[in-house]
XYZ file of C-alpha atoms in Angstrom:
128
model
C 92.500 100.177 123.991
C 95.640 98.104 124.545
C 94.050 96.322 127.539
C 90.446 96.235 126.309
C 88.614 93.186 127.657
C 87.765 91.951 124.156
C 91.497 91.715 123.325
C 92.401 89.734 126.437
C 92.739 85.993 126.838
C 93.181 83.677 129.797
C 96.786 82.708 130.590
C 98.606 81.422 133.679
C 101.862 82.318 135.394
C 103.908 80.783 138.209
C 106.711 82.517 140.131
C 110.048 81.020 141.139
C 109.917 79.670 144.708
C 113.478 78.428 145.293
C 115.107 75.020 144.900
C 113.689 71.690 146.016
C 115.203 68.176 146.130
C 114.812 66.017 143.033
C 113.143 62.696 143.830
C 113.494 59.481 141.833
C 110.609 57.193 140.812
C 110.604 55.564 144.267
C 110.296 58.920 146.043
C 113.896 58.960 147.288
C 116.084 62.088 147.258
C 118.677 61.946 144.444
C 120.848 64.682 145.977
C 120.115 67.067 143.098
C 118.153 70.314 143.389
C 115.619 71.572 140.834
C 113.724 74.881 140.568
C 110.395 75.058 142.373
C 107.546 77.377 141.437
C 104.318 78.580 143.032
C 100.925 77.218 142.011
C 99.785 78.741 138.678
C 97.714 81.920 138.838
C 95.111 82.719 136.178
C 95.170 86.217 134.663
C 93.681 87.905 131.614
C 96.125 89.616 129.268
C 96.642 90.843 125.731
C 99.071 88.438 124.016
C 100.776 89.434 120.768
C 100.772 87.065 117.792
C 103.657 84.601 117.634
C 105.031 86.282 114.524
C 105.283 89.851 113.302
C 106.586 93.051 114.804
C 105.416 94.886 117.857
C 104.570 98.536 117.190
C 106.802 99.799 119.981
C 110.092 98.136 120.899
C 109.663 98.191 124.678
C 112.778 96.129 125.280
C 115.179 97.467 122.641
C 116.789 95.529 119.820
C 119.171 93.268 121.759
C 116.659 91.117 123.661
C 115.263 88.141 121.732
C 111.723 87.114 122.628
C 108.830 85.375 120.915
C 105.749 87.173 122.221
C 104.697 90.228 124.199
C 102.109 90.011 126.987
C 100.381 93.213 128.150
C 98.652 93.212 131.534
C 96.563 96.132 132.806
C 98.050 95.832 136.325
C 101.503 97.442 136.642
C 101.918 95.862 140.087
C 101.567 92.279 138.880
C 104.038 90.023 140.735
C 105.389 88.535 137.485
C 109.172 88.869 137.221
C 112.119 87.634 135.123
C 112.108 84.272 136.942
C 108.426 83.512 136.231
C 107.066 80.973 133.739
C 103.802 81.115 131.761
C 101.222 78.812 130.179
C 99.906 80.589 127.075
C 99.421 78.262 124.080
C 98.569 75.018 125.855
C 95.897 73.949 128.308
C 96.769 74.073 131.987
C 98.019 70.578 132.791
C 100.299 68.770 135.198
C 102.416 65.645 134.833
C 102.192 62.500 137.011
C 104.055 64.147 139.881
C 101.636 67.138 139.869
C 104.191 69.519 138.338
C 102.981 72.127 135.869
C 103.880 71.909 132.174
C 104.640 75.430 130.912
C 105.431 76.731 127.440
C 106.969 80.198 127.976
C 109.581 81.780 130.240
C 109.623 85.483 131.092
C 112.613 87.332 129.644
C 111.898 90.923 130.706
C 109.197 92.996 132.440
C 108.624 96.698 131.719
C 106.252 98.449 134.111
C 104.395 101.617 133.170
C 101.916 103.748 135.130
C 98.834 101.808 134.017
C 100.108 98.510 132.592
C 102.998 96.037 132.444
C 104.609 94.718 129.261
C 106.245 91.288 129.474
C 108.580 89.717 126.898
C 108.362 85.902 126.842
C 110.244 83.156 124.995
C 108.898 79.756 123.994
C 110.440 76.638 125.520
C 110.085 72.936 124.659
C 106.573 71.540 124.352
C 106.903 69.142 127.276
C 109.002 71.215 129.638
C 107.749 70.381 133.136
C 107.798 72.856 135.971
C 109.980 71.082 138.538
């Protein structure tokens, strides 16, 4: 029942892809490096409400997170360096970089599903 289709919603994730040079408005390299991520991938998942308690504490009491995402594929490539778009539409800024609203804190894999703890970040955090 935890991964029933009726309980799932469409979300997106992007995995860390290394560092890339930061460019200024003119397209010139500033000498700084910023994180780079893959193109966003659409998945369907059960996302917990933003408030309230989860029935089972998959991650213990020490980890702080805002929501829990349950995916019915234990082999999903999402990891602790991934970012997610959950509460906002999929959109990019002028330089075609994704704006995300959650970062993955921890992933717990089980035989038939994966449980992912995510934390909210700033509303206009771009994926650089």
